[in-house]
PDB file of C-alpha atoms in Angstrom:
ATOM      1  CA  UNK Z   1     123.198 138.316   1.756  1.00 68.00           C
ATOM      2  CA  UNK Z   2     122.706 142.071   0.912  1.00 80.00           C
ATOM      3  CA  UNK Z   3     124.527 144.480   3.502  1.00 88.00           C
ATOM      4  CA  UNK Z   4     123.579 147.415   4.834  1.00 92.00           C
ATOM      5  CA  UNK Z   5     126.626 149.604   5.863  1.00 93.00           C
ATOM      6  CA  UNK Z   6     124.998 152.565   8.220  1.00 95.00           C
ATOM      7  CA  UNK Z   7     127.960 155.430   8.987  1.00 96.00           C
ATOM      8  CA  UNK Z   8     128.721 156.833  11.957  1.00 96.00           C
ATOM      9  CA  UNK Z   9     127.691 154.197  14.564  1.00 93.00           C
ATOM     10  CA  UNK Z  10     127.963 156.241  17.178  1.00 95.00           C
ATOM     11  CA  UNK Z  11     127.947 160.486  17.259  1.00 96.00           C
ATOM     12  CA  UNK Z  12     128.749 163.102  19.885  1.00 96.00           C
ATOM     13  CA  UNK Z  13     127.245 166.253  18.847  1.00 95.00           C
ATOM     14  CA  UNK Z  14     127.187 169.950  20.688  1.00 96.00           C
ATOM     15  CA  UNK Z  15     123.032 171.407  20.711  1.00 96.00           C
ATOM     16  CA  UNK Z  16     122.330 173.386  17.782  1.00 96.00           C
ATOM     17  CA  UNK Z  17     124.642 171.805  15.265  1.00 96.00           C
ATOM     18  CA  UNK Z  18     123.739 168.960  12.373  1.00 97.00           C
ATOM     19  CA  UNK Z  19     124.703 165.989  12.172  1.00 97.00           C
ATOM     20  CA  UNK Z  20     124.272 163.865   8.961  1.00 97.00           C
ATOM     21  CA  UNK Z  21     123.783 160.179   8.871  1.00 97.00           C
ATOM     22  CA  UNK Z  22     124.539 157.633   5.692  1.00 97.00           C
ATOM     23  CA  UNK Z  23     122.977 154.559   4.605  1.00 96.00           C
ATOM     24  CA  UNK Z  24     124.570 152.571   2.131  1.00 95.00           C
ATOM     25  CA  UNK Z  25     123.624 149.102   0.543  1.00 93.00           C
ATOM     26  CA  UNK Z  26     126.589 147.509  -0.462  1.00 93.00           C
ATOM     27  CA  UNK Z  27     125.999 144.914  -3.036  1.00 88.00           C
ATOM     28  CA  UNK Z  28     122.022 145.639  -4.173  1.00 89.00           C
ATOM     29  CA  UNK Z  29     120.294 148.473  -5.604  1.00 89.00           C
ATOM     30  CA  UNK Z  30     117.909 149.655  -3.886  1.00 88.00           C
ATOM     31  CA  UNK Z  31     114.904 152.354  -4.581  1.00 82.00           C
ATOM     32  CA  UNK Z  32     113.284 152.855  -1.376  1.00 88.00           C
ATOM     33  CA  UNK Z  33     115.127 153.449   2.101  1.00 92.00           C
ATOM     34  CA  UNK Z  34     113.469 153.631   5.255  1.00 93.00           C
ATOM     35  CA  UNK Z  35     114.717 155.913   8.362  1.00 95.00           C
ATOM     36  CA  UNK Z  36     113.514 154.181  11.870  1.00 94.00           C
ATOM     37  CA  UNK Z  37     114.005 156.016  15.263  1.00 94.00           C
ATOM     38  CA  UNK Z  38     114.261 153.308  18.199  1.00 87.00           C
ATOM     39  CA  UNK Z  39     114.261 154.530  21.974  1.00 80.00           C
ATOM     40  CA  UNK Z  40     115.408 152.776  24.934  1.00 75.00           C
ATOM     41  CA  UNK Z  41     112.993 149.759  25.358  1.00 69.00           C
ATOM     42  CA  UNK Z  42     111.126 150.466  22.864  1.00 72.00           C
ATOM     43  CA  UNK Z  43     109.940 149.582  19.266  1.00 78.00           C
ATOM     44  CA  UNK Z  44     111.293 150.859  16.196  1.00 85.00           C
ATOM     45  CA  UNK Z  45     109.340 153.988  14.659  1.00 89.00           C
ATOM     46  CA  UNK Z  46     109.444 154.556  10.988  1.00 90.00           C
ATOM     47  CA  UNK Z  47     110.569 158.012  10.725  1.00 94.00           C
ATOM     48  CA  UNK Z  48     110.303 158.334   7.183  1.00 94.00           C
ATOM     49  CA  UNK Z  49     110.005 156.609   3.630  1.00 92.00           C
ATOM     50  CA  UNK Z  50     113.232 157.642   1.337  1.00 90.00           C
ATOM     51  CA  UNK Z  51     112.798 157.317  -2.576  1.00 86.00           C
ATOM     52  CA  UNK Z  52     115.050 157.756  -4.929  1.00 84.00           C
ATOM     53  CA  UNK Z  53     115.100 160.757  -6.849  1.00 82.00           C
ATOM     54  CA  UNK Z  54     112.099 161.992  -5.054  1.00 84.00           C
ATOM     55  CA  UNK Z  55     110.862 163.865  -2.225  1.00 87.00           C
ATOM     56  CA  UNK Z  56     110.877 161.601   1.030  1.00 91.00           C
ATOM     57  CA  UNK Z  57     107.291 160.881   2.796  1.00 92.00           C
ATOM     58  CA  UNK Z  58     107.354 161.494   6.415  1.00 95.00           C
ATOM     59  CA  UNK Z  59     105.425 159.936   9.082  1.00 92.00           C
ATOM     60  CA  UNK Z  60     102.939 162.199  11.147  1.00 92.00           C
ATOM     61  CA  UNK Z  61     104.687 163.864  13.490  1.00 93.00           C
ATOM     62  CA  UNK Z  62     107.640 163.776  12.180  1.00 95.00           C
ATOM     63  CA  UNK Z  63     109.005 167.190  11.564  1.00 94.00           C
ATOM     64  CA  UNK Z  64     110.883 167.049   7.722  1.00 92.00           C
ATOM     65  CA  UNK Z  65     112.518 170.134   8.179  1.00 94.00           C
ATOM     66  CA  UNK Z  66     114.203 169.122  11.276  1.00 96.00           C
ATOM     67  CA  UNK Z  67     114.999 165.398   9.768  1.00 96.00           C
ATOM     68  CA  UNK Z  68     115.948 165.930   6.493  1.00 95.00           C
ATOM     69  CA  UNK Z  69     116.600 162.698   3.857  1.00 94.00           C
ATOM     70  CA  UNK Z  70     118.222 162.876   0.447  1.00 91.00           C
ATOM     71  CA  UNK Z  71     118.369 159.584  -1.548  1.00 89.00           C
ATOM     72  CA  UNK Z  72     120.327 161.017  -4.288  1.00 82.00           C
ATOM     73  CA  UNK Z  73     121.452 157.672  -5.452  1.00 89.00           C
ATOM     74  CA  UNK Z  74     119.944 153.628  -5.831  1.00 89.00           C
ATOM     75  CA  UNK Z  75     122.825 152.940  -2.990  1.00 93.00           C
ATOM     76  CA  UNK Z  76     122.890 156.210  -0.781  1.00 94.00           C
ATOM     77  CA  UNK Z  77     120.623 157.911   1.579  1.00 94.00           C
ATOM     78  CA  UNK Z  78     121.456 160.431   4.316  1.00 95.00           C
ATOM     79  CA  UNK Z  79     119.416 161.726   6.954  1.00 97.00           C
ATOM     80  CA  UNK Z  80     120.620 164.617   8.580  1.00 97.00           C
ATOM     81  CA  UNK Z  81     119.319 165.577  12.200  1.00 97.00           C
ATOM     82  CA  UNK Z  82     119.555 169.690  11.535  1.00 96.00           C
ATOM     83  CA  UNK Z  83     119.733 172.273  14.896  1.00 96.00           C
ATOM     84  CA  UNK Z  84     120.004 169.156  17.080  1.00 96.00           C
ATOM     85  CA  UNK Z  85     119.000 169.187  20.619  1.00 95.00           C
ATOM     86  CA  UNK Z  86     119.028 167.106  23.402  1.00 95.00           C
ATOM     87  CA  UNK Z  87     115.422 165.481  22.683  1.00 94.00           C
ATOM     88  CA  UNK Z  88     116.961 164.130  19.455  1.00 95.00           C
ATOM     89  CA  UNK Z  89     119.260 161.792  20.849  1.00 95.00           C
ATOM     90  CA  UNK Z  90     118.094 158.139  20.428  1.00 92.00           C
ATOM     91  CA  UNK Z  91     119.231 155.337  18.173  1.00 92.00           C
ATOM     92  CA  UNK Z  92     118.627 155.846  14.210  1.00 95.00           C
ATOM     93  CA  UNK Z  93     118.531 152.535  11.839  1.00 94.00           C
ATOM     94  CA  UNK Z  94     118.076 152.597   8.206  1.00 95.00           C
ATOM     95  CA  UNK Z  95     116.909 149.632   5.675  1.00 93.00           C
ATOM     96  CA  UNK Z  96     116.937 149.066   2.725  1.00 91.00           C
ATOM     97  CA  UNK Z  97     114.537 147.004   0.105  1.00 86.00           C
ATOM     98  CA  UNK Z  98     115.922 145.509  -3.283  1.00 83.00           C
ATOM     99  CA  UNK Z  99     114.868 147.081  -6.698  1.00 78.00           C
ATOM    100  CA  UNK Z 100     113.681 143.745  -7.877  1.00 71.00           C
ATOM    101  CA  UNK Z 101     113.807 140.082  -7.704  1.00 68.00           C
ATOM    102  CA  UNK Z 102     112.733 137.970  -5.305  1.00 62.00           C
ATOM    103  CA  UNK Z 103     113.639 139.896  -2.147  1.00 66.00           C
ATOM    104  CA  UNK Z 104     111.832 142.821  -3.433  1.00 65.00           C
ATOM    105  CA  UNK Z 105     109.419 143.056  -0.372  1.00 68.00           C
ATOM    106  CA  UNK Z 106     112.309 142.407   2.512  1.00 78.00           C
ATOM    107  CA  UNK Z 107     114.121 145.186   4.360  1.00 84.00           C
ATOM    108  CA  UNK Z 108     117.724 144.813   4.857  1.00 88.00           C
ATOM    109  CA  UNK Z 109     119.113 146.388   8.132  1.00 90.00           C
ATOM    110  CA  UNK Z 110     122.204 148.818   9.061  1.00 92.00           C
ATOM    111  CA  UNK Z 111     123.346 148.524  12.352  1.00 89.00           C
ATOM    112  CA  UNK Z 112     122.214 151.838  13.572  1.00 92.00           C
ATOM    113  CA  UNK Z 113     123.721 155.055  14.465  1.00 94.00           C
ATOM    114  CA  UNK Z 114     123.486 156.043  18.413  1.00 93.00           C
ATOM    115  CA  UNK Z 115     123.395 160.051  18.250  1.00 95.00           C
ATOM    116  CA  UNK Z 116     124.210 162.018  21.576  1.00 95.00           C
ATOM    117  CA  UNK Z 117     123.150 165.509  21.676  1.00 96.00           C
ATOM    118  CA  UNK Z 118     124.999 167.401  24.872  1.00 95.00           C
TER     119      UNK Z 118
ATOM    120  CA  UNK Q   1      95.861 151.283  12.460  1.00 80.00           C
ATOM    121  CA  UNK Q   2      98.102 148.346  12.719  1.00 85.00           C
ATOM    122  CA  UNK Q   3      99.807 147.594  15.846  1.00 90.00           C
ATOM    123  CA  UNK Q   4     101.940 144.591  17.128  1.00 94.00           C
ATOM    124  CA  UNK Q   5     102.455 143.486  20.793  1.00 95.00           C
ATOM    125  CA  UNK Q   6     104.813 140.764  21.891  1.00 94.00           C
ATOM    126  CA  UNK Q   7     105.707 139.829  25.398  1.00 88.00           C
ATOM    127  CA  UNK Q   8     108.138 141.871  27.433  1.00 85.00           C
ATOM    128  CA  UNK Q   9     111.828 140.757  28.194  1.00 85.00           C
ATOM    129  CA  UNK Q  10     114.361 139.470  29.257  1.00 93.00           C
ATOM    130  CA  UNK Q  11     113.861 136.065  28.522  1.00 95.00           C
ATOM    131  CA  UNK Q  12     116.046 133.996  30.629  1.00 97.00           C
ATOM    132  CA  UNK Q  13     116.535 130.194  29.617  1.00 97.00           C
ATOM    133  CA  UNK Q  14     118.920 127.400  30.142  1.00 97.00           C
ATOM    134  CA  UNK Q  15     120.732 126.050  26.985  1.00 97.00           C
ATOM    135  CA  UNK Q  16     118.592 123.497  25.092  1.00 97.00           C
ATOM    136  CA  UNK Q  17     115.514 124.932  26.926  1.00 97.00           C
ATOM    137  CA  UNK Q  18     112.390 125.347  24.633  1.00 98.00           C
ATOM    138  CA  UNK Q  19     111.629 128.795  23.963  1.00 97.00           C
ATOM    139  CA  UNK Q  20     107.904 130.657  23.001  1.00 97.00           C
ATOM    140  CA  UNK Q  21     108.335 134.071  22.584  1.00 97.00           C
ATOM    141  CA  UNK Q  22     104.351 135.444  22.018  1.00 97.00           C
ATOM    142  CA  UNK Q  23     103.207 137.761  19.538  1.00 97.00           C
ATOM    143  CA  UNK Q  24      99.707 139.079  18.616  1.00 97.00           C
ATOM    144  CA  UNK Q  25      98.974 141.613  15.754  1.00 96.00           C
ATOM    145  CA  UNK Q  26      96.396 144.262  15.014  1.00 94.00           C
ATOM    146  CA  UNK Q  27      95.866 144.603  11.298  1.00 89.00           C
ATOM    147  CA  UNK Q  28      93.455 145.776   9.030  1.00 82.00           C
ATOM    148  CA  UNK Q  29      93.339 143.527   6.162  1.00 80.00           C
ATOM    149  CA  UNK Q  30      96.295 140.684   5.481  1.00 83.00           C
ATOM    150  CA  UNK Q  31      99.444 141.596   6.159  1.00 89.00           C
ATOM    151  CA  UNK Q  32     103.077 139.686   5.980  1.00 89.00           C
ATOM    152  CA  UNK Q  33     104.425 138.887   8.754  1.00 93.00           C
ATOM    153  CA  UNK Q  34     108.185 138.435  10.388  1.00 93.00           C
ATOM    154  CA  UNK Q  35     110.155 137.735  12.843  1.00 96.00           C
ATOM    155  CA  UNK Q  36     113.383 140.018  12.897  1.00 94.00           C
ATOM    156  CA  UNK Q  37     116.955 139.489  15.106  1.00 94.00           C
ATOM    157  CA  UNK Q  38     119.502 141.859  16.448  1.00 90.00           C
ATOM    158  CA  UNK Q  39     122.408 140.601  17.947  1.00 88.00           C
ATOM    159  CA  UNK Q  40     124.713 142.586  19.833  1.00 81.00           C
ATOM    160  CA  UNK Q  41     126.147 145.288  18.385  1.00 72.00           C
ATOM    161  CA  UNK Q  42     124.857 144.382  14.709  1.00 76.00           C
ATOM    162  CA  UNK Q  43     121.638 145.705  12.469  1.00 77.00           C
ATOM    163  CA  UNK Q  44     118.531 143.862  12.752  1.00 86.00           C
ATOM    164  CA  UNK Q  45     118.005 140.395  10.513  1.00 88.00           C
ATOM    165  CA  UNK Q  46     114.954 138.904   8.996  1.00 89.00           C
ATOM    166  CA  UNK Q  47     114.813 135.425  11.005  1.00 95.00           C
ATOM    167  CA  UNK Q  48     111.501 134.155   9.131  1.00 95.00           C
ATOM    168  CA  UNK Q  49     108.488 135.331   7.525  1.00 92.00           C
ATOM    169  CA  UNK Q  50     105.130 134.089   6.139  1.00 93.00           C
ATOM    170  CA  UNK Q  51     102.921 136.156   4.172  1.00 88.00           C
ATOM    171  CA  UNK Q  52      99.129 134.340   4.199  1.00 89.00           C
ATOM    172  CA  UNK Q  53      97.321 132.338   7.193  1.00 92.00           C
ATOM    173  CA  UNK Q  54      98.692 128.998   8.162  1.00 95.00           C
ATOM    174  CA  UNK Q  55     101.657 129.529   6.530  1.00 95.00           C
ATOM    175  CA  UNK Q  56     104.827 128.653   8.598  1.00 97.00           C
ATOM    176  CA  UNK Q  57     108.115 130.222   8.427  1.00 96.00           C
ATOM    177  CA  UNK Q  58     111.409 128.606   9.706  1.00 97.00           C
ATOM    178  CA  UNK Q  59     115.248 129.314   9.939  1.00 96.00           C
ATOM    179  CA  UNK Q  60     117.602 128.317  12.151  1.00 95.00           C
ATOM    180  CA  UNK Q  61     115.699 126.180  14.079  1.00 97.00           C
ATOM    181  CA  UNK Q  62     112.857 128.897  15.038  1.00 98.00           C
ATOM    182  CA  UNK Q  63     109.558 128.355  13.706  1.00 98.00           C
ATOM    183  CA  UNK Q  64     106.194 130.446  13.515  1.00 98.00           C
ATOM    184  CA  UNK Q  65     103.026 129.964  12.084  1.00 98.00           C
ATOM    185  CA  UNK Q  66     100.762 132.600  11.055  1.00 97.00           C
ATOM    186  CA  UNK Q  67      97.505 132.306  12.722  1.00 96.00           C
ATOM    187  CA  UNK Q  68      94.487 134.706  11.353  1.00 93.00           C
ATOM    188  CA  UNK Q  69      91.647 133.457  14.158  1.00 94.00           C
ATOM    189  CA  UNK Q  70      93.983 134.112  17.005  1.00 95.00           C
ATOM    190  CA  UNK Q  71      96.350 136.810  15.177  1.00 96.00           C
ATOM    191  CA  UNK Q  72      98.806 135.777  16.146  1.00 97.00           C
ATOM    192  CA  UNK Q  73     102.659 134.582  15.686  1.00 98.00           C
ATOM    193  CA  UNK Q  74     104.511 133.197  18.239  1.00 98.00           C
ATOM    194  CA  UNK Q  75     108.118 132.319  17.933  1.00 98.00           C
ATOM    195  CA  UNK Q  76     109.334 128.761  18.972  1.00 98.00           C
ATOM    196  CA  UNK Q  77     112.616 126.772  18.872  1.00 98.00           C
ATOM    197  CA  UNK Q  78     112.842 123.375  20.343  1.00 97.00           C
ATOM    198  CA  UNK Q  79     116.069 124.068  22.017  1.00 96.00           C
ATOM    199  CA  UNK Q  80     117.707 127.060  22.576  1.00 97.00           C
ATOM    200  CA  UNK Q  81     121.811 127.642  22.568  1.00 97.00           C
ATOM    201  CA  UNK Q  82     124.179 130.368  24.001  1.00 96.00           C
ATOM    202  CA  UNK Q  83     124.271 131.800  20.355  1.00 95.00           C
ATOM    203  CA  UNK Q  84     120.718 132.803  20.357  1.00 97.00           C
ATOM    204  CA  UNK Q  85     120.583 135.478  22.742  1.00 96.00           C
ATOM    205  CA  UNK Q  86     119.498 138.604  20.853  1.00 95.00           C
ATOM    206  CA  UNK Q  87     116.738 141.059  20.923  1.00 94.00           C
ATOM    207  CA  UNK Q  88     113.425 139.189  19.346  1.00 96.00           C
ATOM    208  CA  UNK Q  89     111.060 141.789  17.122  1.00 95.00           C
ATOM    209  CA  UNK Q  90     107.959 140.434  15.524  1.00 96.00           C
ATOM    210  CA  UNK Q  91     107.022 142.852  12.794  1.00 93.00           C
ATOM    211  CA  UNK Q  92     104.198 143.353  10.128  1.00 91.00           C
ATOM    212  CA  UNK Q  93     104.217 144.858   6.698  1.00 86.00           C
ATOM    213  CA  UNK Q  94     101.563 146.380   4.674  1.00 74.00           C
ATOM    214  CA  UNK Q  95     101.187 148.032   1.296  1.00 64.00           C
ATOM    215  CA  UNK Q  96     103.296 148.735  -1.648  1.00 57.00           C
ATOM    216  CA  UNK Q  97     106.419 149.857  -0.183  1.00 50.00           C
ATOM    217  CA  UNK Q  98     105.915 147.374   2.532  1.00 64.00           C
ATOM    218  CA  UNK Q  99     106.473 149.623   5.819  1.00 76.00           C
ATOM    219  CA  UNK Q 100     107.148 147.595   8.582  1.00 85.00           C
ATOM    220  CA  UNK Q 101     105.385 148.176  12.048  1.00 87.00           C
ATOM    221  CA  UNK Q 102     107.358 146.631  14.767  1.00 90.00           C
ATOM    222  CA  UNK Q 103     106.515 145.157  18.288  1.00 92.00           C
ATOM    223  CA  UNK Q 104     108.754 146.448  21.170  1.00 89.00           C
ATOM    224  CA  UNK Q 105     111.299 143.355  21.053  1.00 92.00           C
ATOM    225  CA  UNK Q 106     111.896 140.847  23.623  1.00 95.00           C
ATOM    226  CA  UNK Q 107     115.009 140.018  24.701  1.00 94.00           C
ATOM    227  CA  UNK Q 108     116.386 136.561  24.798  1.00 96.00           C
ATOM    228  CA  UNK Q 109     119.221 135.224  27.497  1.00 96.00           C
ATOM    229  CA  UNK Q 110     120.476 131.983  27.175  1.00 97.00           C
ATOM    230  CA  UNK Q 111     122.883 130.675  30.003  1.00 97.00           C
ATOM    231  CA  UNK Q 112     125.101 127.765  29.640  1.00 95.00           C
TER     232      UNK Q 112
END
């Protein structure tokens, strides 16, 4: 099956620093990738939709200058949390949708990145 | 807007017991419905899906039927195993890019 790799799995950083999270589709090309945030005991909240070669589409209430998304290739999207603060501590999950074929409408998920901001 | 409501967990069952995890949804139009499973330390995996009313999705012994009249997509399995212990998410998708709305997840614990 399709595999999505997310790195790092856990990161601890100081308040005010920036953190980059990578999401890679390992065995398929993904025109569209999604970034989610998950709080403890809560559902996944869609943050933004990332389209290869164009600007990401952010959901209402998500600060685009705070959460920078780059989708420079068909296999890689990155999320950078800029000037991180403790309230940004959360579990971030990416997903990718194959560019073609029968599974074009199925999202494949990474294992997630736990961000802890001190 | 679109939303998904699923039963709170954790759900604790003995091995070989019958499982039902309830899921209801609110949506405009005709969404596709999914169940995802998240095993400890892993990403979400698609368990099954249904794209139109009365469709039944099934996989690994799990089943769910798209009930438009009751706006439900309940997950069932006749005999659970310890290896089924995980968090189960009900979800719906809509739109050209298949944006997904998730329920809060239900943790299932199966004890020997």
